[in-house]
XYZ file of C-alpha atoms in Angstrom:
625
model
C -7.099 20.818 -45.126
C -4.533 23.657 -45.324
C -6.199 24.995 -42.064
C -5.891 22.310 -40.025
C -2.058 21.647 -41.290
C -1.576 25.521 -40.234
C -3.182 24.580 -36.543
C -1.250 21.312 -36.142
C 2.275 22.942 -36.824
C 1.121 26.040 -34.439
C 0.186 23.777 -31.769
C 3.597 21.351 -32.178
C 5.404 24.751 -31.925
C 3.666 25.635 -28.536
C 3.623 22.257 -27.298
C 7.468 21.470 -28.454
C 8.802 24.401 -25.978
C 7.814 22.202 -23.107
C 8.877 19.004 -23.712
C 12.352 18.046 -22.430
C 15.413 18.142 -24.712
C 15.767 14.420 -23.749
C 12.251 13.874 -24.988
C 12.815 15.813 -28.316
C 16.018 13.876 -28.729
C 14.178 10.551 -28.310
C 11.738 11.414 -30.807
C 14.357 12.835 -33.291
C 16.247 9.277 -32.576
C 13.145 6.894 -33.128
C 12.087 8.852 -36.035
C 8.665 7.151 -37.509
C 9.171 3.892 -35.026
C 8.678 6.558 -31.867
C 5.007 5.215 -31.407
C 6.869 1.518 -30.207
C 8.054 3.327 -27.336
C 4.570 3.972 -25.568
C 3.216 1.120 -27.037
C 5.102 -1.764 -24.776
C 6.370 0.970 -22.079
C 3.182 1.913 -21.121
C 1.615 -1.647 -21.310
C 4.019 -2.946 -18.625
C 3.400 0.224 -16.613
C -0.009 -0.052 -16.254
C 0.652 -3.868 -15.484
C 2.817 -3.262 -12.450
C 1.604 0.084 -10.868
C -2.306 -0.557 -11.864
C -2.700 -4.302 -10.124
C -6.326 -4.772 -9.119
C -5.725 -6.144 -5.808
C -3.252 -3.242 -4.459
C -5.510 -0.565 -6.087
C -8.498 -2.168 -4.058
C -5.729 -2.243 -0.937
C -5.369 1.757 -1.324
C -8.593 1.949 -1.577
C -9.380 0.194 1.710
C -6.928 2.076 3.690
C -8.309 5.365 2.111
C -12.310 4.071 3.729
C -10.753 3.574 6.914
C -9.302 6.678 6.949
C -12.790 8.187 5.788
C -14.565 6.291 8.475
C -12.988 8.353 11.043
C -13.653 11.227 9.148
C -17.385 10.150 9.326
C -17.196 10.105 12.560
C -15.558 13.645 13.274
C -18.163 15.007 11.024
C -21.363 13.732 12.560
C -22.156 16.453 15.144
C -21.992 19.127 12.701
C -23.880 16.784 10.023
C -26.479 15.971 12.594
C -26.898 19.835 13.836
C -27.540 20.974 9.954
C -29.810 18.060 8.829
C -32.253 18.063 11.926
C -33.367 21.636 11.824
C -34.080 21.373 7.645
C -36.121 18.027 8.451
C -38.268 20.499 11.293
C -38.778 23.108 8.957
C -39.758 21.113 5.891
C -42.704 22.599 4.189
C -45.274 19.191 3.642
C -44.625 17.186 6.585
C -46.789 13.749 7.547
C -46.359 11.919 10.596
C -47.602 8.678 9.072
C -45.479 8.387 5.790
C -42.232 10.244 6.503
C -39.662 8.984 8.951
C -39.204 10.987 12.211
C -35.246 11.133 12.329
C -33.257 12.446 9.590
C -30.784 10.980 7.104
C -27.689 9.531 8.459
C -24.049 9.705 6.884
C -23.360 5.894 6.512
C -19.854 5.599 4.508
C -17.462 7.287 1.885
C -16.177 5.318 -1.176
C -13.588 6.205 -3.477
C -14.618 6.419 -7.047
C -13.675 7.865 -10.180
C -10.498 7.593 -12.030
C -7.995 7.500 -8.734
C -10.025 4.586 -7.867
C -10.268 3.036 -11.267
C -6.758 3.400 -12.002
C -7.068 6.274 -14.905
C -5.858 9.261 -12.965
C -2.096 10.617 -13.579
C -1.211 10.685 -9.758
C 2.430 9.572 -8.623
C 3.859 9.232 -5.090
C 5.538 11.864 -3.732
C 4.813 13.941 -7.133
C 0.921 14.516 -7.345
C -1.265 15.235 -10.141
C -3.665 17.122 -11.834
C -6.806 14.374 -11.211
C -8.858 15.053 -8.741
C -10.284 12.563 -5.609
C -13.929 11.656 -5.962
C -14.887 10.613 -2.667
C -18.838 9.451 -2.610
C -21.012 10.330 0.864
C -23.217 7.779 0.896
C -26.525 8.797 3.139
C -29.164 6.251 4.479
C -32.091 6.567 6.763
C -34.300 4.962 8.049
C -36.591 4.123 5.371
C -37.189 1.184 2.694
C -37.032 1.505 -0.836
C -40.321 0.799 -2.830
C -39.897 -0.898 -6.101
C -38.890 2.165 -8.586
C -41.102 2.811 -11.465
C -45.031 2.591 -11.191
C -46.614 4.711 -8.567
C -47.206 1.716 -6.130
C -50.207 1.378 -4.047
C -51.244 2.884 -0.519
C -49.107 0.682 2.300
C -50.225 0.429 5.754
C -48.561 2.558 8.305
C -46.595 -0.408 10.206
C -44.931 -0.272 6.968
C -43.877 2.833 6.545
C -41.883 4.741 5.752
C -41.043 3.565 2.358
C -39.237 5.863 -0.528
C -40.034 5.753 -4.014
C -37.979 6.549 -7.131
C -40.421 7.815 -9.777
C -38.748 8.186 -13.333
C -38.984 11.761 -15.127
C -39.089 12.646 -18.775
C -35.789 12.158 -18.977
C -33.672 8.800 -19.118
C -31.510 8.494 -15.987
C -33.370 11.120 -13.982
C -35.779 10.198 -11.198
C -37.504 12.062 -8.469
C -37.984 10.828 -4.679
C -41.576 10.542 -2.984
C -42.740 9.231 -0.083
C -45.235 6.276 -0.147
C -48.707 6.856 0.773
C -50.130 5.072 3.805
C -54.002 4.336 4.208
C -53.647 7.380 6.881
C -52.339 9.923 5.047
C -54.715 13.097 4.325
C -52.640 14.273 1.013
C -53.808 12.864 -2.520
C -50.055 12.761 -3.912
C -46.963 11.285 -2.588
C -44.884 13.827 -0.664
C -41.624 14.703 -2.237
C -38.493 13.253 -0.153
C -35.079 14.907 0.086
C -35.190 17.159 -2.902
C -32.113 17.507 -4.538
C -31.310 20.858 -4.360
C -31.901 21.110 -0.748
C -29.595 17.938 -0.171
C -26.988 20.006 -2.484
C -26.847 23.059 0.231
C -26.709 20.815 2.965
C -23.670 19.060 1.409
C -22.097 22.525 0.801
C -23.028 24.087 4.131
C -21.190 20.973 5.795
C -18.125 21.731 3.795
C -18.027 25.126 3.956
C -18.046 25.162 7.841
C -16.315 22.330 8.468
C -13.504 22.127 5.582
C -10.724 24.911 4.309
C -9.739 25.709 1.180
C -11.460 27.028 -1.896
C -15.120 25.303 -2.087
C -17.076 25.432 -4.913
C -20.167 23.397 -6.126
C -19.696 21.637 -9.174
C -22.570 19.799 -10.671
C -23.643 16.988 -8.193
C -20.358 17.318 -6.077
C -19.000 19.998 -3.873
C -15.297 20.619 -4.992
C -12.645 21.260 -2.155
C -9.266 22.610 -3.252
C -6.231 24.330 -1.862
C -4.604 26.968 -3.030
C -1.217 25.719 -4.586
C -2.332 22.473 -5.546
C -1.785 21.048 -8.548
C -4.506 18.343 -8.629
C -8.260 19.054 -9.201
C -8.878 18.967 -5.402
C -11.609 16.820 -3.748
C -15.067 16.130 -5.003
C -17.323 15.174 -2.808
C -20.446 13.568 -3.769
C -23.697 12.867 -1.387
C -25.349 9.902 -2.790
C -28.216 7.017 -1.991
C -27.629 3.639 -2.454
C -30.759 1.566 -3.990
C -29.971 -1.831 -3.694
C -31.005 -4.713 -5.880
C -32.802 -2.251 -8.486
C -31.025 -2.096 -12.275
C -32.669 0.632 -14.383
C -31.962 -1.040 -18.101
C -33.921 -4.311 -18.276
C -31.236 -5.999 -20.340
C -27.766 -6.336 -22.163
C -27.861 -6.684 -25.519
C -25.562 -9.707 -26.101
C -27.116 -11.489 -23.166
C -24.236 -12.123 -20.789
C -25.299 -12.830 -17.327
C -24.828 -9.363 -15.766
C -25.247 -9.889 -12.110
C -26.851 -6.517 -11.178
C -28.082 -7.416 -7.381
C -25.293 -4.424 -5.990
C -28.157 -1.590 -7.528
C -27.320 1.605 -8.044
C -26.671 5.289 -6.826
C -28.469 8.370 -7.110
C -27.002 11.831 -6.833
C -28.524 15.137 -6.325
C -28.306 16.368 -9.660
C -31.401 17.502 -12.188
C -31.209 17.663 -15.744
C -30.929 21.246 -16.827
C -34.057 22.792 -18.080
C -36.277 19.985 -16.650
C -39.533 21.074 -15.115
C -38.143 19.269 -11.529
C -34.959 20.003 -11.996
C -34.465 21.173 -8.547
C -35.781 18.029 -7.123
C -33.996 15.378 -9.478
C -31.430 12.565 -9.114
C -29.279 11.352 -11.463
C -28.775 7.804 -11.530
C -25.051 6.944 -10.607
C -23.297 3.767 -11.904
C -19.730 4.411 -10.723
C -19.349 1.207 -8.686
C -20.201 -0.712 -12.088
C -17.639 1.356 -14.058
C -15.005 0.707 -11.381
C -15.235 -2.939 -11.927
C -15.717 -2.504 -15.408
C -12.573 -0.428 -15.922
C -10.269 -2.686 -13.836
C -11.417 -5.854 -16.398
C -9.875 -3.373 -19.301
C -6.707 -4.648 -21.396
C -3.888 -2.933 -19.525
C -3.009 -1.429 -23.336
C -6.645 0.376 -23.444
C -6.131 1.742 -19.712
C -2.898 3.321 -20.929
C -4.543 4.279 -24.047
C -7.054 6.027 -22.188
C -4.102 7.578 -19.731
C -1.924 8.831 -22.513
C -5.362 10.335 -24.317
C -6.062 12.524 -20.592
C -2.584 13.549 -20.823
C -2.164 14.587 -24.241
C -5.188 17.058 -23.095
C -3.377 18.092 -19.923
C -0.008 18.906 -22.364
C -2.011 20.681 -24.854
C -3.817 22.627 -22.137
C -0.752 23.979 -20.390
C 0.364 24.801 -23.572
C -2.018 27.195 -24.240
C -3.812 24.799 -27.070
C -7.797 25.283 -27.179
C -8.346 21.825 -26.406
C -12.696 22.171 -25.750
C -14.801 20.463 -23.334
C -13.592 17.156 -23.943
C -14.529 15.336 -20.252
C -12.360 12.864 -18.796
C -15.751 10.808 -18.387
C -16.421 10.856 -22.106
C -12.567 8.963 -22.730
C -13.536 6.647 -20.259
C -17.148 5.550 -21.942
C -15.511 5.474 -25.422
C -12.907 3.085 -23.704
C -15.734 0.949 -22.233
C -17.629 0.863 -25.600
C -13.872 -0.426 -27.712
C -13.684 -3.096 -25.294
C -17.463 -4.124 -25.730
C -17.586 -3.680 -29.542
C -14.231 -5.329 -30.261
C -14.168 -8.660 -27.486
C -10.930 -10.205 -27.805
C -9.586 -8.502 -30.851
C -5.964 -7.650 -31.800
C -4.444 -5.030 -29.521
C -2.337 -3.175 -31.282
C -0.949 -0.656 -29.101
C -1.594 2.200 -26.840
C -0.956 4.743 -29.881
C -3.360 2.658 -31.934
C -5.642 2.594 -28.717
C -5.460 6.487 -28.536
C -6.346 7.157 -32.122
C -9.275 4.473 -31.763
C -10.634 6.294 -28.800
C -10.316 9.583 -30.816
C -11.964 8.162 -34.022
C -14.983 6.853 -31.549
C -15.369 10.093 -29.725
C -15.495 11.837 -33.079
C -18.333 10.107 -34.582
C -20.838 9.960 -31.767
C -20.111 13.528 -30.967
C -20.937 14.259 -34.887
C -24.200 11.775 -34.560
C -25.263 13.827 -31.164
C -25.355 10.935 -28.932
C -22.677 9.918 -26.512
C -24.548 6.644 -25.023
C -23.817 5.777 -21.068
C -21.992 2.101 -21.252
C -24.442 0.589 -18.719
C -27.572 2.287 -19.680
C -27.379 3.274 -23.413
C -30.841 5.445 -23.303
C -28.774 8.035 -21.592
C -26.902 10.198 -23.787
C -24.059 11.919 -21.543
C -23.097 14.401 -23.138
C -26.658 15.824 -23.903
C -25.837 19.226 -21.838
C -23.289 19.981 -24.629
C -24.341 22.637 -26.869
C -24.282 22.036 -30.725
C -21.393 24.630 -30.787
C -19.560 22.943 -27.899
C -20.060 19.633 -29.494
C -18.530 21.056 -32.519
C -15.330 22.447 -30.633
C -14.723 18.893 -29.249
C -14.731 17.388 -32.627
C -12.271 20.027 -33.971
C -10.091 19.219 -30.903
C -10.137 15.841 -31.419
C -9.174 16.098 -35.045
C -6.205 18.240 -34.303
C -5.133 15.843 -31.717
C -5.229 13.189 -33.576
C -3.155 14.772 -36.791
C -0.501 15.538 -33.795
C -0.056 11.431 -32.624
C 1.221 12.018 -29.410
C 1.241 10.151 -26.201
C 1.796 11.118 -22.795
C 4.114 9.630 -20.029
C 7.297 11.103 -21.612
C 9.476 10.530 -18.460
C 9.008 6.640 -18.727
C 9.638 6.648 -22.073
C 13.124 8.061 -21.342
C 14.229 6.471 -18.897
C 13.403 3.219 -20.328
C 14.096 3.383 -24.184
C 17.096 1.954 -23.736
C 15.911 -1.697 -22.740
C 13.497 -1.807 -24.921
C 15.256 -0.625 -28.349
C 17.759 -3.477 -27.825
C 14.667 -6.005 -28.273
C 14.456 -7.973 -31.261
C 12.343 -11.093 -32.029
C 15.851 -12.583 -33.222
C 17.321 -12.336 -30.275
C 14.771 -14.879 -28.699
C 15.675 -17.700 -31.092
C 17.668 -19.681 -28.680
C 15.128 -19.483 -26.037
C 12.389 -22.468 -26.009
C 8.963 -20.905 -25.206
C 7.190 -22.413 -22.232
C 3.377 -22.335 -21.266
C 2.887 -20.881 -17.631
C 1.403 -23.231 -15.437
C -0.997 -20.364 -14.232
C -2.553 -20.031 -17.596
C -2.144 -19.462 -21.097
C 0.708 -16.591 -20.961
C 3.787 -17.920 -22.458
C 7.146 -17.269 -20.423
C 10.610 -16.979 -22.230
C 14.171 -17.247 -20.792
C 15.684 -13.752 -20.794
C 19.233 -15.107 -21.056
C 19.712 -14.339 -24.748
C 18.794 -10.615 -23.758
C 21.736 -10.230 -21.677
C 24.210 -10.247 -24.281
C 22.466 -7.387 -25.796
C 23.860 -5.391 -22.778
C 26.392 -2.976 -23.277
C 29.144 -2.348 -21.059
C 28.063 1.198 -20.472
C 24.907 -0.673 -19.436
C 26.354 -2.564 -16.842
C 28.735 0.158 -15.384
C 25.407 2.364 -14.654
C 23.391 -0.606 -13.171
C 26.162 -1.984 -11.153
C 28.275 1.781 -10.301
C 31.812 -0.091 -11.249
C 31.997 -3.081 -13.602
C 35.368 -3.848 -13.086
C 35.103 -4.107 -9.601
C 32.036 -6.277 -9.711
C 34.056 -8.493 -12.234
C 37.037 -9.089 -9.687
C 34.355 -9.747 -7.052
C 32.452 -11.893 -8.931
C 36.001 -13.894 -10.305
C 37.207 -14.491 -6.939
C 33.395 -16.114 -6.078
C 34.018 -18.316 -8.897
C 37.500 -19.800 -7.926
C 35.513 -20.888 -4.593
C 34.382 -24.259 -4.169
C 31.033 -24.744 -5.494
C 29.570 -25.289 -1.661
C 31.218 -21.647 -0.425
C 29.893 -19.933 -3.173
C 27.105 -17.180 -2.979
C 24.074 -19.380 -4.213
C 23.276 -19.303 -7.661
C 26.590 -18.122 -8.569
C 27.415 -20.493 -11.600
C 29.119 -18.634 -14.809
C 31.410 -16.144 -15.776
C 29.809 -12.673 -15.502
C 31.296 -11.996 -19.508
C 28.711 -14.596 -20.471
C 25.249 -14.136 -21.017
C 24.035 -16.956 -18.482
C 26.505 -15.295 -15.775
C 24.749 -11.492 -15.882
C 21.660 -13.202 -16.122
C 22.408 -14.770 -12.481
C 23.696 -11.605 -11.407
C 21.273 -9.305 -12.581
C 18.157 -11.299 -11.795
C 18.319 -12.885 -8.568
C 17.930 -9.985 -6.106
C 20.362 -11.522 -3.063
C 23.040 -12.061 -5.077
C 22.829 -8.846 -6.676
C 22.568 -7.067 -3.526
C 25.705 -9.164 -2.226
C 27.701 -8.272 -4.865
C 27.021 -4.436 -4.715
C 27.432 -4.355 -0.606
C 30.782 -6.298 -1.001
C 32.194 -4.893 -3.957
C 30.688 -1.522 -4.550
C 29.630 -0.594 -0.875
C 29.083 3.190 -2.154
C 26.342 2.328 -4.803
C 24.551 0.241 -1.942
C 24.583 3.909 -0.172
C 22.681 5.386 -3.336
C 20.211 2.651 -3.409
C 19.358 3.303 0.394
C 19.292 7.151 -0.466
C 16.833 6.408 -3.079
C 14.750 4.001 -1.333
C 14.445 6.395 1.693
C 13.254 8.977 -0.559
C 10.544 7.330 -2.088
C 9.647 5.587 1.565
C 9.051 9.620 2.678
C 7.254 10.099 -0.573
C 4.925 7.321 0.568
C 4.901 8.451 4.151
C 3.945 11.791 3.428
C 0.609 10.359 1.049
C -0.269 7.464 3.018
C -0.048 8.339 7.021
C -1.469 6.195 9.685
C -5.257 6.564 10.957
C -5.869 9.727 13.199
C -5.969 8.256 16.720
C -8.699 8.360 18.990
C -6.505 11.196 20.973
C -6.755 13.184 17.992
C -10.335 13.125 17.424
C -11.437 13.785 21.357
C -8.880 16.684 21.518
C -10.918 17.887 18.335
C -14.139 17.641 19.620
C -12.951 19.387 22.765
C -11.928 22.426 21.015
C -15.361 22.387 18.716
C -17.161 22.541 21.929
C -14.816 25.339 23.671
C -15.204 27.631 20.419
C -17.704 30.037 19.430
C -19.702 27.680 17.188
C -22.591 30.301 16.366
C -19.562 32.650 15.086
C -18.504 30.021 12.717
C -21.838 29.837 11.574
C -22.211 33.466 10.801
C -18.571 33.556 9.498
C -18.892 30.452 7.197
C -23.124 30.704 6.607
C -24.127 34.440 6.468
C -26.968 33.641 4.362
C -28.224 31.502 7.415
C -30.847 33.643 9.629
C -30.372 34.375 13.020
C -32.945 31.849 14.758
C -31.611 29.009 12.615
C -27.920 29.492 13.324
C -29.042 29.651 16.872
C -30.826 26.180 16.871
C -28.193 24.885 15.086
C -25.162 25.673 17.071
C -27.444 24.989 20.174
C -27.792 21.492 18.554
C -24.356 21.103 17.417
C -22.865 21.752 20.783
C -25.285 18.711 22.397
C -24.012 16.409 19.674
C -20.652 17.139 20.742
C -21.678 16.811 24.709
C -23.500 13.789 23.975
C -20.496 11.791 22.051
C -17.811 12.888 24.642
C -20.073 11.815 27.490
C -18.767 8.210 29.158
C -17.175 5.742 26.771
C -19.357 7.119 23.528
C -16.678 8.404 21.849
C -14.182 5.556 22.370
C -17.301 3.136 21.312
C -17.665 4.861 17.917
C -14.226 5.248 17.093
C -13.470 1.691 17.576
C -16.034 0.999 15.535
C -15.271 3.242 12.638
C -11.627 1.740 12.601
C -12.344 -2.119 13.994
C -13.989 -3.390 10.782
C -12.888 -3.940 7.520
C -14.571 -1.456 5.078
C -16.540 -2.908 1.872
C -19.918 -1.244 1.312
C -19.320 -1.709 -2.451
C -18.635 -5.536 -2.024
C -15.190 -5.232 -3.833
C -13.208 -7.333 -1.723
C -14.806 -10.517 -3.086
C -13.146 -9.934 -6.300
C -9.735 -10.081 -5.047
C -10.322 -12.042 -1.707
C -11.521 -15.716 -1.800
C -11.959 -17.600 1.322
C -9.707 -20.960 2.041
C -12.413 -22.954 3.602
C -9.652 -25.411 5.114
C -8.226 -22.683 7.200
C -10.870 -20.247 7.677
C -8.396 -17.489 6.326
C -8.592 -15.562 3.329
C -6.185 -15.029 0.310
C -5.582 -13.374 -2.715
C -7.719 -14.291 -5.401
C -9.624 -13.615 -9.070
C -13.155 -13.610 -9.919
C -15.101 -16.033 -12.052
C -17.040 -13.339 -13.204
C -17.824 -9.734 -12.618
C -21.179 -8.089 -10.235
C -22.428 -5.177 -11.146
């Protein structure tokens, strides 16, 4: 115990040096009640900034951009894939397709899509961007599981996923036909070959530090604070769900299916041809159903991890995926239970992780037979457990700037101050609303001066308006500004507040406009319009006029001479074909002219108005996985 206390004190000294002085003052002022700040503010922040429809709108806009990226990458991708197909060791014209894989769509996944990242517009963050590149081909899927019987040639090609000895991993094979001369189903799309193809595509077509990481290829630009972009090749097996049922008998809709990513179980006898089942789409939907406080607890725990890491504290090998898995299980194990706050949520996440890691089994939420920590050695598990125990003793929470900015607003709230307000049941649900007017009497003059810029000038302007006949006053102005009702009218009516500032304190309006301009520039820098047709055409023409063979030899020095020559020639032909006539225009219009929803997520945020034939924002009654 003495050793733990010593480590806590040492680690706190390391972390304390990195905290803003204002944060340290905040901690000292709050004392034992400091946890109430994140318990209120981080929940509110998640509710405001992590709104499901807006998050989906962001993803949809990204997918439009990604559709153009897919178009731009298609000639090079085709040139890299086709020679590999032709050179495959085992070929059968009866059961295998003649055309190679093609890139169908790109979909955002992981923390940035789920709302569990730490990214801020204009400021960045440490989270990475996960993009799943979905490939498809001229084949159908046979039912996974037992080996299917031979099929007629006209029904080929069919792809079959054979389970391995390790839950969650499969190998792919072409279903034999009645005319095939081989006795065993041929291997299909070996995972190792697909990973190499993805790595080569990034090395030739992208810049930055390019590193294979598991099933993904990470592309990171030196100097960036974030973790870069993780590009993951995947295949969609529609309609298949590997877990036969759910313990509580809930009516899960599993019709969408699962993805397969090229990643084998280390040490498996079929490691280099295996695919791992990915439940990214189901997890994305599930995370969006979590209580905001639990999502805030996840992001806070990840912030703790980053703060400790940057402070030089050993944090073990705790992955963000483990934290997310813990949150999903906590929500499942305590449905509708009391939610006591973000700080308590952090503690419960730490407790759950420590218990499961001590048991040596951290079950996947949607497929409990999979141990997501299976690749951790005993020593690494113990190192994580040690870090978790230290984190629990630290009892810290993240997002310190938000705590500082909004502390005053929280610190004045007391249930007794709401006694005069009559609760009212909201007509749109079970939410209860209260009149905010009693809270305004808690505002000090310095608070109002900070909000308004010059309180005395605004009070004088307000008094002049009140002396005018009611019909000539600004709308909504009825009470003196030194009363709670008058302050509520000013602060809670945007049009009235803007008019008061523009006429009484114009410099404050100028300051607000300048702040708006800065925010706008931050957004513009992150969310640019899609690349134009002219930009795409110019890029293709520049590629066509460049020395393609030289680019291949520089970026892929291990590629042998004949293969490099063949690949460069095919790359050039695909560019020429796309630039012929109006093919590029048609391809570009098709890419940007559709509403991308390959993962079928919009149904949870848009509903069809049968009377008008239009869509409108709405909520889904159930979650389809």
